[in-house]
mmCIF file of C-alpha atoms and ligand atoms in Angstrom:
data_model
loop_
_atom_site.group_PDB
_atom_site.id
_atom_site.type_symbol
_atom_site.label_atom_id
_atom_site.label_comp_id
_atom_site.label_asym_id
_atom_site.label_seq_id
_atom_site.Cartn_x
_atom_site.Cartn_y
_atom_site.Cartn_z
ATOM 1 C CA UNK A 4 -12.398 0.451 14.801
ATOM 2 C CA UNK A 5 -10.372 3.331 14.448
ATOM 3 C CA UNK A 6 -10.269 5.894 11.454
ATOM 4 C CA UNK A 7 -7.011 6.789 10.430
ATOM 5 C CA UNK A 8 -5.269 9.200 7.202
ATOM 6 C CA UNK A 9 -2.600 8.328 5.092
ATOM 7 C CA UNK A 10 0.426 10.750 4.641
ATOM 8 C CA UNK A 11 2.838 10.770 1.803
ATOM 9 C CA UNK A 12 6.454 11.711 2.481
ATOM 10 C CA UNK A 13 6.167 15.455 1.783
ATOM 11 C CA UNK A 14 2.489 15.670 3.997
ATOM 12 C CA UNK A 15 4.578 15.628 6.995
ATOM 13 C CA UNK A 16 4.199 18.847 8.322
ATOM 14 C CA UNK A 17 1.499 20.569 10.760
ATOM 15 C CA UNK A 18 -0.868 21.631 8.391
ATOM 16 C CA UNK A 19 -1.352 17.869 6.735
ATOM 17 C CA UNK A 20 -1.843 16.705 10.711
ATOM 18 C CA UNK A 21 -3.783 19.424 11.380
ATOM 19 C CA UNK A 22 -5.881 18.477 7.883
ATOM 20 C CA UNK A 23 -6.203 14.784 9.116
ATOM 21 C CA UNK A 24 -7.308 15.481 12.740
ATOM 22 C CA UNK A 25 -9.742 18.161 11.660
ATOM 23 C CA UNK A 26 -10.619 15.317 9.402
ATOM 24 C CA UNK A 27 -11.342 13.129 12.387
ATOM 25 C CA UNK A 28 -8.479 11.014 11.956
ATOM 26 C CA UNK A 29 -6.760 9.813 15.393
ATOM 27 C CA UNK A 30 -4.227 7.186 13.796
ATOM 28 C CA UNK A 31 -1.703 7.971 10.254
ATOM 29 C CA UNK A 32 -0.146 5.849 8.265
ATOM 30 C CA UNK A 33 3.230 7.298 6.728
ATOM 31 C CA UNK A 34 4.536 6.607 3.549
ATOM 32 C CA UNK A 35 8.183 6.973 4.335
ATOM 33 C CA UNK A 36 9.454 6.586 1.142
ATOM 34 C CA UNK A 37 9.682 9.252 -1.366
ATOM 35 C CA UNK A 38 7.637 7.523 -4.226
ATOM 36 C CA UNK A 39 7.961 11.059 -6.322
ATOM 37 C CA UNK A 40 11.733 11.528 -4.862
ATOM 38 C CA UNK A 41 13.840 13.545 -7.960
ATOM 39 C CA UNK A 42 11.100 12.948 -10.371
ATOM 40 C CA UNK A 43 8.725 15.962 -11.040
ATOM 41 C CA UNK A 44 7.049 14.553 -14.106
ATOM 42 C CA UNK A 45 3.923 13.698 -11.973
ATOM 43 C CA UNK A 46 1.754 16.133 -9.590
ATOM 44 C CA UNK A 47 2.394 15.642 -6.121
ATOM 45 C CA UNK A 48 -1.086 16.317 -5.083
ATOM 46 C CA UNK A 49 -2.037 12.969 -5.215
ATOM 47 C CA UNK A 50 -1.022 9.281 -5.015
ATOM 48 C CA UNK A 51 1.628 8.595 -7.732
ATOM 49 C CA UNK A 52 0.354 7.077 -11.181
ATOM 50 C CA UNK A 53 3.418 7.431 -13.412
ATOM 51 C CA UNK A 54 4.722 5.937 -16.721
ATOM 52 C CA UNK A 55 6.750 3.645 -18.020
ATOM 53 C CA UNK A 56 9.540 5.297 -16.485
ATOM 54 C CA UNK A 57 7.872 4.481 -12.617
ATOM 55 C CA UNK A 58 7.350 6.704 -9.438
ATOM 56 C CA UNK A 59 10.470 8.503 -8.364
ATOM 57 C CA UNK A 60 14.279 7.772 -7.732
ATOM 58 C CA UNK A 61 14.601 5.040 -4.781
ATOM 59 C CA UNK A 62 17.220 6.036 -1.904
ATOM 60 C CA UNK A 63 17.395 3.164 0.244
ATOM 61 C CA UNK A 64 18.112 5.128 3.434
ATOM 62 C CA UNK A 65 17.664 3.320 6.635
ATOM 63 C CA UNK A 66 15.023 5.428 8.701
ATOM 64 C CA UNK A 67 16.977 6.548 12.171
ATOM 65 C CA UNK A 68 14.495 5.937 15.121
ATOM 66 C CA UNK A 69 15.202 9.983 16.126
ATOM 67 C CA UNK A 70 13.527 10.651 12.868
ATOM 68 C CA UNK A 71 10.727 8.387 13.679
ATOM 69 C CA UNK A 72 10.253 9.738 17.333
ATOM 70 C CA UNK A 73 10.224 13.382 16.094
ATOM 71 C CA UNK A 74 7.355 12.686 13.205
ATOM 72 C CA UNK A 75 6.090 10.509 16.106
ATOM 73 C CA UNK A 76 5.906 13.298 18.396
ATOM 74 C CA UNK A 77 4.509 16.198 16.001
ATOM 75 C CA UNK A 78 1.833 14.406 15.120
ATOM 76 C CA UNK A 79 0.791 14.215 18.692
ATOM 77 C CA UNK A 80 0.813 17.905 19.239
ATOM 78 C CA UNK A 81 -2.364 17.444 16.842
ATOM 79 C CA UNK A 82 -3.797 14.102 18.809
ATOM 80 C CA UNK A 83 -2.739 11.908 15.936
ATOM 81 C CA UNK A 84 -0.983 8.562 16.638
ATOM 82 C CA UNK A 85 1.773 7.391 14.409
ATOM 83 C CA UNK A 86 0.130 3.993 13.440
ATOM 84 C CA UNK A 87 2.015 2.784 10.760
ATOM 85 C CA UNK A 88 4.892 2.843 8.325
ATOM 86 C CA UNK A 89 3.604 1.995 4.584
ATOM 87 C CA UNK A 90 6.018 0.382 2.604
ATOM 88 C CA UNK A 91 9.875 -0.139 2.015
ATOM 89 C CA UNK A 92 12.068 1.698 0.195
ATOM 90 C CA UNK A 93 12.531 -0.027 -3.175
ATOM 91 C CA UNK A 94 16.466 0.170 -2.316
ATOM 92 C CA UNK A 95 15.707 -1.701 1.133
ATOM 93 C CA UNK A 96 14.988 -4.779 -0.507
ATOM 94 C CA UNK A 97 15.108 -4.897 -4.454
ATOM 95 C CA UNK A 98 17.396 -7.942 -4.037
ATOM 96 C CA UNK A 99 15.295 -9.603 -1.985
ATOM 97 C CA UNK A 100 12.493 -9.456 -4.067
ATOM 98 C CA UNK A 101 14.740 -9.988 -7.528
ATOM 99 C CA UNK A 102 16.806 -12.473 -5.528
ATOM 100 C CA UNK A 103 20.104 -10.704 -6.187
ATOM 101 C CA UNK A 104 23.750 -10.273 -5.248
ATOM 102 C CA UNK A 105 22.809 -7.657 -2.637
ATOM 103 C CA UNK A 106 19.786 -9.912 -0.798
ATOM 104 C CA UNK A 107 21.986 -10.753 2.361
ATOM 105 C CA UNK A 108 22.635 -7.366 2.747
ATOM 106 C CA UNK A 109 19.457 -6.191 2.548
ATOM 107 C CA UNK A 110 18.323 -8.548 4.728
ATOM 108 C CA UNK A 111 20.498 -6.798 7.102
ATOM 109 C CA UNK A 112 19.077 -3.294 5.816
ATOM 110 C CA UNK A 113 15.251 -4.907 6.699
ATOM 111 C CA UNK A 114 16.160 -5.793 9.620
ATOM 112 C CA UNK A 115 17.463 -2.165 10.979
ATOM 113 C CA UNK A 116 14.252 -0.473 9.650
ATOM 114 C CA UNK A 117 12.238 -3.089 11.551
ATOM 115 C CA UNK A 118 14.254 -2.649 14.753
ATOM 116 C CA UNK A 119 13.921 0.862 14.396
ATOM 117 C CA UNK A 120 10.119 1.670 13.777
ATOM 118 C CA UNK A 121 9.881 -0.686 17.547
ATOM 119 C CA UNK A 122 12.147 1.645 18.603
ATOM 120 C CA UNK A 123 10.151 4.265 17.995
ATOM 121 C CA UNK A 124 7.150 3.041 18.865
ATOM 122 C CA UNK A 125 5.585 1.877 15.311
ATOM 123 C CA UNK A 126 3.735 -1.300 15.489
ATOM 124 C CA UNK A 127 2.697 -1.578 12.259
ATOM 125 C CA UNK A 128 4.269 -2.144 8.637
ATOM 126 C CA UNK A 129 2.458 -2.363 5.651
ATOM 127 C CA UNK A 130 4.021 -3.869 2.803
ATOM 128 C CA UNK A 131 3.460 -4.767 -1.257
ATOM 129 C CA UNK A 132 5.322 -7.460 -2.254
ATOM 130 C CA UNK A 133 5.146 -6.995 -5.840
ATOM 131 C CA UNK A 134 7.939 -7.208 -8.570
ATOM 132 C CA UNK A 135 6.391 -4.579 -10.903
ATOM 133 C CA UNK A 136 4.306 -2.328 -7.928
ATOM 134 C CA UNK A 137 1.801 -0.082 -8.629
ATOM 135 C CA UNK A 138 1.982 -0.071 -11.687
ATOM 136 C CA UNK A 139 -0.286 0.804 -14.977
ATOM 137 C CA UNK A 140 -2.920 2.845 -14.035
ATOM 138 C CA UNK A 141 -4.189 5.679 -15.548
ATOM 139 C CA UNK A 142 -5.804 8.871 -14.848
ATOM 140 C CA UNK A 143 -9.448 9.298 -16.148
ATOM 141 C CA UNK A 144 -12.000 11.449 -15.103
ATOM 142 C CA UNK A 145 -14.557 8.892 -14.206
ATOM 143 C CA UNK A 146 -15.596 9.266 -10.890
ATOM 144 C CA UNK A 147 -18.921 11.057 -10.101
ATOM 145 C CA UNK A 148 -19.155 14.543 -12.086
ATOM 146 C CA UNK A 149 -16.669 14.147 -13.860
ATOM 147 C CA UNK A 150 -13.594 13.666 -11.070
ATOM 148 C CA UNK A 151 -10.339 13.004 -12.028
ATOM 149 C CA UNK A 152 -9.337 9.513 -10.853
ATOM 150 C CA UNK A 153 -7.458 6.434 -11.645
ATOM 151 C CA UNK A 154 -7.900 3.140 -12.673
ATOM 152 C CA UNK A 155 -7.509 0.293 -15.747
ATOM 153 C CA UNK A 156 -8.891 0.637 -19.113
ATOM 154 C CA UNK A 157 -7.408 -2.850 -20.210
ATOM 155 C CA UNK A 158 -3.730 -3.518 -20.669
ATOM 156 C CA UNK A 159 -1.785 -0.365 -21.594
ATOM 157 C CA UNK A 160 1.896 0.161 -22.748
ATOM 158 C CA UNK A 161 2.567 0.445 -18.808
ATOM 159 C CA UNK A 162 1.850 -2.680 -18.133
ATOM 160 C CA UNK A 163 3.290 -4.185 -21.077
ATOM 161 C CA UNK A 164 6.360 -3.121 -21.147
ATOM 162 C CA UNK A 165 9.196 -5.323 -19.904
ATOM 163 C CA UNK A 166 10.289 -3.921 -16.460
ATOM 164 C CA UNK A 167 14.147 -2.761 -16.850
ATOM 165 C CA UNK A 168 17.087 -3.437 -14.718
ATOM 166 C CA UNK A 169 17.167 -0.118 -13.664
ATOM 167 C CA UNK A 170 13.872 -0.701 -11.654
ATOM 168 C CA UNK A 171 12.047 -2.551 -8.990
ATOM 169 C CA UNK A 172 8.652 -1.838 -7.278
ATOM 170 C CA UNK A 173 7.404 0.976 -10.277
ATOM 171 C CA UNK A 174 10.498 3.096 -8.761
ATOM 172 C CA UNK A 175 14.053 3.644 -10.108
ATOM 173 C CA UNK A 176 16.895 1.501 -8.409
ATOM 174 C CA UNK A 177 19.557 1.818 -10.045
ATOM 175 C CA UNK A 178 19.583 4.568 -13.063
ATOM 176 C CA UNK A 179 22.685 2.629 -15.027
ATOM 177 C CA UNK A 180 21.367 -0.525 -15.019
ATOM 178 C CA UNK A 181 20.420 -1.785 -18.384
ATOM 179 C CA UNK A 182 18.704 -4.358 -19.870
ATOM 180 C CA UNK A 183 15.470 -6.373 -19.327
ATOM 181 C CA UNK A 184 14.474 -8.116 -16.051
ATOM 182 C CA UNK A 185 14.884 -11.560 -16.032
ATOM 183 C CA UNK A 186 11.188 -12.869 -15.987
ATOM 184 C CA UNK A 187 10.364 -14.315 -12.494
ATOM 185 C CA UNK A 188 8.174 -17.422 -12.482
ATOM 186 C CA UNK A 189 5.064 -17.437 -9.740
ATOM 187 C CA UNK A 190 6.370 -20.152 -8.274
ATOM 188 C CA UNK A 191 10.043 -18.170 -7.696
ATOM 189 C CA UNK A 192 8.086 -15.430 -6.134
ATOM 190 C CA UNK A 193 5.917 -17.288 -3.630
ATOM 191 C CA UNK A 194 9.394 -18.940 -2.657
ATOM 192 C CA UNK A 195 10.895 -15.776 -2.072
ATOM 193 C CA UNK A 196 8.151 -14.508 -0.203
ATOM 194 C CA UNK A 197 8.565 -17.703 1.719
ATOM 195 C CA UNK A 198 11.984 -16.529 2.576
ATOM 196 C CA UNK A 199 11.248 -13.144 3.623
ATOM 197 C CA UNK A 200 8.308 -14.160 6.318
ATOM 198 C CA UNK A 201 10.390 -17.166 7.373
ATOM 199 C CA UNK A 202 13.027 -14.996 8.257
ATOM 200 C CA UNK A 203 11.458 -11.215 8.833
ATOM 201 C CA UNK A 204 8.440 -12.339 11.089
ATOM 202 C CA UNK A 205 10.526 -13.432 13.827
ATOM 203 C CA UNK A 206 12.598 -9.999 13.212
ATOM 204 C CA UNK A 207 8.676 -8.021 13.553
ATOM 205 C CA UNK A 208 8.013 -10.169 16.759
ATOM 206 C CA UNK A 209 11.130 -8.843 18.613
ATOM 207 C CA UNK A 210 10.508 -5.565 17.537
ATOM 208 C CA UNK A 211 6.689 -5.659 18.515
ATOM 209 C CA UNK A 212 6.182 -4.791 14.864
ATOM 210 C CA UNK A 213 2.892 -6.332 12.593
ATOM 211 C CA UNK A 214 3.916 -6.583 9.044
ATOM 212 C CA UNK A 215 0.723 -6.169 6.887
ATOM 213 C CA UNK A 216 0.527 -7.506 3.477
ATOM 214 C CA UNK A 217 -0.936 -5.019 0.371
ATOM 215 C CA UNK A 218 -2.346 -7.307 -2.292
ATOM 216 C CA UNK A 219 -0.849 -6.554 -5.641
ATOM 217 C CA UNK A 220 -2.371 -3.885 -7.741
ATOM 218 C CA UNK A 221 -3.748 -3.621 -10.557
ATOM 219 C CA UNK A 222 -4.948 -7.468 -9.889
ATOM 220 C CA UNK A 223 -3.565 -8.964 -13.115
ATOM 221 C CA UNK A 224 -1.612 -12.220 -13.672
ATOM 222 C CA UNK A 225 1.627 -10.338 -14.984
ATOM 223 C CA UNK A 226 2.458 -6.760 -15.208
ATOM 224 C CA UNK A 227 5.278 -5.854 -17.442
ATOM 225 C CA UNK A 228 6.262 -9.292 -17.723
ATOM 226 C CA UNK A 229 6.584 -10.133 -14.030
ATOM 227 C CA UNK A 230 3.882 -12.038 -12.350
ATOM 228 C CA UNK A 231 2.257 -10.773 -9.274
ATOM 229 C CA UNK A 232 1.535 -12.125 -5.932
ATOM 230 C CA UNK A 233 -1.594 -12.219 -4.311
ATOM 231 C CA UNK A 234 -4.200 -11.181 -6.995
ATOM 232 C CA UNK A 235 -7.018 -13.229 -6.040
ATOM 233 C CA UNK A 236 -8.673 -12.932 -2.947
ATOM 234 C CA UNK A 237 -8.419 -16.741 -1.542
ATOM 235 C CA UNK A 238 -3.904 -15.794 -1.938
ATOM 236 C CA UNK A 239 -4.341 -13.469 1.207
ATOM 237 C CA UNK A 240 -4.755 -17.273 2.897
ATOM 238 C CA UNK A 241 -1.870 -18.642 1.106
ATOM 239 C CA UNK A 242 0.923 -15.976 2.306
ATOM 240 C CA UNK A 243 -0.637 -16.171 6.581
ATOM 241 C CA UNK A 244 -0.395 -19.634 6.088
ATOM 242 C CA UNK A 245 3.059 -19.313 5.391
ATOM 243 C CA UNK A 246 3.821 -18.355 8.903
ATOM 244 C CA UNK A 247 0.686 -18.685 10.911
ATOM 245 C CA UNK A 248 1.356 -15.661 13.614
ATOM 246 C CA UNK A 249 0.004 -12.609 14.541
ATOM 247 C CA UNK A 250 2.787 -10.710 13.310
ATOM 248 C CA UNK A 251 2.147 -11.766 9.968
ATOM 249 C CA UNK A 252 -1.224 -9.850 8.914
ATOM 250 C CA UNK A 253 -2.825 -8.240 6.204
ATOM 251 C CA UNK A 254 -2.441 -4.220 4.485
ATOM 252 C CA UNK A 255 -6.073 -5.212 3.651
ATOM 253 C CA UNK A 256 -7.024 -3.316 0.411
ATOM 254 C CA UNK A 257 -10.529 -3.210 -0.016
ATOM 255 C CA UNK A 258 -10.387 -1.596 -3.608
ATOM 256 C CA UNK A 259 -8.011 -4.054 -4.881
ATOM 257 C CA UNK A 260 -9.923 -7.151 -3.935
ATOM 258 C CA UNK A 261 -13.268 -5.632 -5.205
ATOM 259 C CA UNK A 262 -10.959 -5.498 -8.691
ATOM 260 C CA UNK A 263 -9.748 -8.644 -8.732
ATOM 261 C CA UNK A 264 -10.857 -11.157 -11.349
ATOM 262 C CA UNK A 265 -12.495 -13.656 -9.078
ATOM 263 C CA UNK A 266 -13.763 -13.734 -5.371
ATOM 264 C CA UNK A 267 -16.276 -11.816 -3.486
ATOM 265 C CA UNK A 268 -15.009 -8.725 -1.500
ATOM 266 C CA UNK A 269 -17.525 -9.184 1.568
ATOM 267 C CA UNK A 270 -16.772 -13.122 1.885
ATOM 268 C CA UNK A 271 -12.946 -11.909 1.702
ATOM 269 C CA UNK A 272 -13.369 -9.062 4.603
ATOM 270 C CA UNK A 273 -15.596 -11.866 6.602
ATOM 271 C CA UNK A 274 -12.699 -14.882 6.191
ATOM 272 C CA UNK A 275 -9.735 -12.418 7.066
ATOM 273 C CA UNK A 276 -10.873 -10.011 9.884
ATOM 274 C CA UNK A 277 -12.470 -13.410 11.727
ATOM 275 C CA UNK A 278 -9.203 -14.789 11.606
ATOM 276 C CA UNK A 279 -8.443 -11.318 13.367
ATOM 277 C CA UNK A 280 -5.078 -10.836 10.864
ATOM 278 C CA UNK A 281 -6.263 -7.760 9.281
ATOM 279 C CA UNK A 282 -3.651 -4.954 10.662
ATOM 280 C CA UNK A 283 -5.477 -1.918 8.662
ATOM 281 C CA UNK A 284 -7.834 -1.513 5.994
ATOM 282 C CA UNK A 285 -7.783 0.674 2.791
ATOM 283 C CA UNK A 286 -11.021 1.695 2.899
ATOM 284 C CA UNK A 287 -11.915 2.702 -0.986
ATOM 285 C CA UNK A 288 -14.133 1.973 -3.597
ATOM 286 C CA UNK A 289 -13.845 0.984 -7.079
ATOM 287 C CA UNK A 290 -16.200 0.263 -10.196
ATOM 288 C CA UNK A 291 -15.543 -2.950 -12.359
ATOM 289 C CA UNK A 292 -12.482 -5.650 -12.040
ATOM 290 C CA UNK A 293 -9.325 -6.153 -13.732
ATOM 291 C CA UNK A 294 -8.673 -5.131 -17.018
ATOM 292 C CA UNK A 295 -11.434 -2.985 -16.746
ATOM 293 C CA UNK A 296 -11.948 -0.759 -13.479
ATOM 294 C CA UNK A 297 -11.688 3.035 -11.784
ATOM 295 C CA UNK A 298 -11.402 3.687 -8.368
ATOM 296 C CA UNK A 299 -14.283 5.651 -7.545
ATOM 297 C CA UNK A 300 -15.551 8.257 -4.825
ATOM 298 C CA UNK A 301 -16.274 6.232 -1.603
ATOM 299 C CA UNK A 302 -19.931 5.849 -2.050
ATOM 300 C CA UNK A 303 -20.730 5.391 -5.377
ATOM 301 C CA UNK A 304 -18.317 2.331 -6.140
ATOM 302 C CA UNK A 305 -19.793 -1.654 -6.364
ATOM 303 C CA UNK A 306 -18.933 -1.896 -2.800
ATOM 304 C CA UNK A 307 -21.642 -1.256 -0.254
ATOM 305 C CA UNK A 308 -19.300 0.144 2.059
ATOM 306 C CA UNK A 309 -22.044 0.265 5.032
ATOM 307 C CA UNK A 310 -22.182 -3.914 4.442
ATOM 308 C CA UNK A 311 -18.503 -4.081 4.924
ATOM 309 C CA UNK A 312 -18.488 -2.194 7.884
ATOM 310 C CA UNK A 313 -21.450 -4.451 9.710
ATOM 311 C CA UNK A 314 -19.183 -7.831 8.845
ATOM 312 C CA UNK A 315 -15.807 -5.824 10.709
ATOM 313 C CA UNK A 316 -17.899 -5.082 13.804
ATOM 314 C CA UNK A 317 -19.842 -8.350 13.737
ATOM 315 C CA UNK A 318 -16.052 -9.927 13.920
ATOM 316 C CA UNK A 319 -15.245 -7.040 16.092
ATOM 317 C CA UNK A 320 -12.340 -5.445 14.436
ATOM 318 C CA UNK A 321 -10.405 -3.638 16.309
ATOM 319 C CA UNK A 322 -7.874 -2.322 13.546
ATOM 320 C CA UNK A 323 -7.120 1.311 11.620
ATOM 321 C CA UNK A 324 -9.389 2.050 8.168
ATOM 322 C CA UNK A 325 -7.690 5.023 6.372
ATOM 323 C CA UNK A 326 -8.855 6.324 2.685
ATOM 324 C CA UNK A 327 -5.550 5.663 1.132
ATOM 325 C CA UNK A 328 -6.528 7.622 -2.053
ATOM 326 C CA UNK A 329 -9.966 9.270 -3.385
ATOM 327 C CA UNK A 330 -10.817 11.648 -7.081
ATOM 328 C CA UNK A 331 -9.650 14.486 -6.718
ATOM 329 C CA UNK A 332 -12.753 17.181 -6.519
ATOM 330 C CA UNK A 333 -12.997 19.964 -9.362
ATOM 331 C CA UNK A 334 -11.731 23.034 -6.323
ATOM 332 C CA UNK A 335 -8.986 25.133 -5.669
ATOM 333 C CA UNK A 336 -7.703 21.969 -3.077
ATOM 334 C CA UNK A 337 -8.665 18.077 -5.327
ATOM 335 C CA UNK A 338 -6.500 16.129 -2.784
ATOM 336 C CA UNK A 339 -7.507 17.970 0.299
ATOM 337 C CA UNK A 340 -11.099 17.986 -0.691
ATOM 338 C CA UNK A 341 -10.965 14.171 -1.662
ATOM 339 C CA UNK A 342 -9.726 12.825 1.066
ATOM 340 C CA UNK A 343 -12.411 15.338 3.120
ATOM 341 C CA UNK A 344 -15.220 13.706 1.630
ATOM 342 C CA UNK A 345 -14.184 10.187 2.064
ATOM 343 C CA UNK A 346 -13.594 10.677 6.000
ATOM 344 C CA UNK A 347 -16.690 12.390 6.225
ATOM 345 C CA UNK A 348 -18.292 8.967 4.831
ATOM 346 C CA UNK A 349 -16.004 6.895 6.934
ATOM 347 C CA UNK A 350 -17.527 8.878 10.059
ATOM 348 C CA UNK A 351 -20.884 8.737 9.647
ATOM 349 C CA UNK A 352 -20.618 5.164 8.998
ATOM 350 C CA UNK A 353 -18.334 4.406 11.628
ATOM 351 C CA UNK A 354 -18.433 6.804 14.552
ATOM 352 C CA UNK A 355 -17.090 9.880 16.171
ATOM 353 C CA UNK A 356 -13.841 11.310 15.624
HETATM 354 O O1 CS2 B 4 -4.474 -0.025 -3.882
HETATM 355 C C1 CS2 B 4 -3.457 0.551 -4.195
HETATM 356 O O2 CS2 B 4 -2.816 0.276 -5.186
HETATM 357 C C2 CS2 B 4 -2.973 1.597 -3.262
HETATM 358 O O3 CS2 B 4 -3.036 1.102 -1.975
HETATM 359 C C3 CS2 B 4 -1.586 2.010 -3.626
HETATM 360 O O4 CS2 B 4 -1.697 2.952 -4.655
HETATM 361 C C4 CS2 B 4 -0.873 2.625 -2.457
HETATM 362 O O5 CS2 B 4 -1.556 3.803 -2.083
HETATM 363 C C5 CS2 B 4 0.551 2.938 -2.846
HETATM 364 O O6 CS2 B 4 1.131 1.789 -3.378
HETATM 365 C C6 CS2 B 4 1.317 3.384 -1.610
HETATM 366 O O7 CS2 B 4 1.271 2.321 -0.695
#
């Protein structure tokens, strides 16, 4: 097992690689996209939340493998490996996922940021397959003492709210759009997911690129009257049975299936990582289930986070765990001093740095 950091778009400078190796991260996941791109509503300190209106402004660019190699290469001036990319561009694939006029295109545009992370080097992918994305959380402060963190206190006007043209995974798409979303059935967006592995898992295997599936968060059945994918633990099966291969794993989020409505988190990291199609793990902790849950500091959540640890070695995982998000602590640095305390956790329960 291998402990890893995740980096937003604008962490990806020295001192952020310098913060995660200090840290005792050797592996980072990079969020690419620009999820607060031309949108400075929100605080960039920590993972986006948002309203109604979403994350940022979507750009769709297609990531050049030079630009890869050289975030590649800075980050191992500091000892870090670059691990993984998390997530598409909303503008990569909107079509694809809302099964419109541009979906052969961007089946093109998928394609050339696939070949390109192998390019570079990049053997991982993680993707969310949602229709809505991330989308109606809310900031509390209801982690230990007090910290500010996010979560679900039942259905809110965010996820209510009929998801407009103008948007596609909780980011803008396309600003003069208009109009509602036509409502996707579950059935429509299982058999576009269908489409996408059929086709973009033999595209990851000649790249020597893993795609890794996020679950969809929050865990409900619709959010902002789209249905989401795999909200239920047992649905992780259902999309690797679409196209049984190693190149088709799991973004396995540990906080999301301990909120989902049914299932048991430990029987759900025991099924998956024995069937060895975990890629990486977001290793976080949350209090309650959907509609009614916070994330929560890494070791005061319902998740015995030791227990889940014993079940990955006993199926000897070999994958990356990162933090992906933790409260932000009452100090002069929340993020830094979040994400601090959750890899000090994550190393004295899984090893040295
Ligand atoms: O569980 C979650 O929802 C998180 O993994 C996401 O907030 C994630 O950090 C963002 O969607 C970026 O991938």
């Amino acid at each position: 097992m291998k402990i890893g950091f995740g980096l937003y778009r604008h962490m990806l400078d020295d001192a952020h690689f310098a913060f995660a190796r200090q840290c005792g991260a050797t592996h980072v996941v990079v969020h690419m996209c620009d999820y607060f791109r031309n949108n400075d509503r929100f605080s960039k300190t920590d993972q986006p939340v948002g309203d109604t209106s979403g994350w940022g402004f979507a750009d769709g660019r297609v990531w050049s493998v030079e630009e890869l190699v050289d975030i590649r290469e800075r980050m191992a001036q500091h000892g870090l490996t670059f691990f993984a990319v998390e997530n598409f561009d909303p503008l990569h694939w909107c079509d694809i996922l809302f099964d419109g006029p541009r979906k052969e295109e961007q089946y093109r545009t998928v394609a050339a940021v696939i070949g390109n992370l192998g390019k570079a080097g990049i053997k991982v992918l993680g993707y969310n397959f949602s229709l809505a994305g991330v989308a109606g959380r809310i900031i509390e402060n209801k982690a230990r003492g007090g910290a500010q963190t996010v979560g679900l206190d039942g259905r809110n006007e965010q996820t209510e709210s009929p998801l407009p043209n103008s948007m596609a995974w909780n980011m803008v798409v396309d600003e003069t759009a208009t109009g509602i979303r036509r409502p996707v059935t579950s059935e429509q967006l299982w058999q576009r997911l269908t489409e996408f592995l059929t086709r973009i898992v033999p595209v990851a295997e000649a790249a020597g690129v893993t795609l890794a599936a996020h679950p969809d968060d929050p865990p409900l059945d619709l959010v902002r009257g789209q249905p989401r994918l795999v909200n239920q633990p047992a649905l992780y099966q259902r999309l690797l049975d679409i196209v049984p291969r190693p190149a088709n794993a799991l973004e396995f989020c540990l906080g999301t299936i301990a909120e989902m409505s049914e299932g048991d988190v430990y029987e759900a990291v025991d099924t998956y990582s024995q069937q060895e199609r975990i890629a990486y793990l977001h290793f976080r902790n949350v209090r309650g289930r959907v509609p009614h849950y916070h994330e929560t500091f890494i070791d005061e959540g319902d998740i015995d986070m030791a227990r889940v640890i014993a079940i990955l070695r006993r199926n000897g995982f070999e994958g990356v765990l990162i933090p992906d998000h933790s409260p932000q602590m009452s100090c002069p640095a929340p993020w830094h001093a979040g994400m601090a305390f959750a890899m000090g956790y994550m190393q004295a329960l899984i090893g040295r740095g």
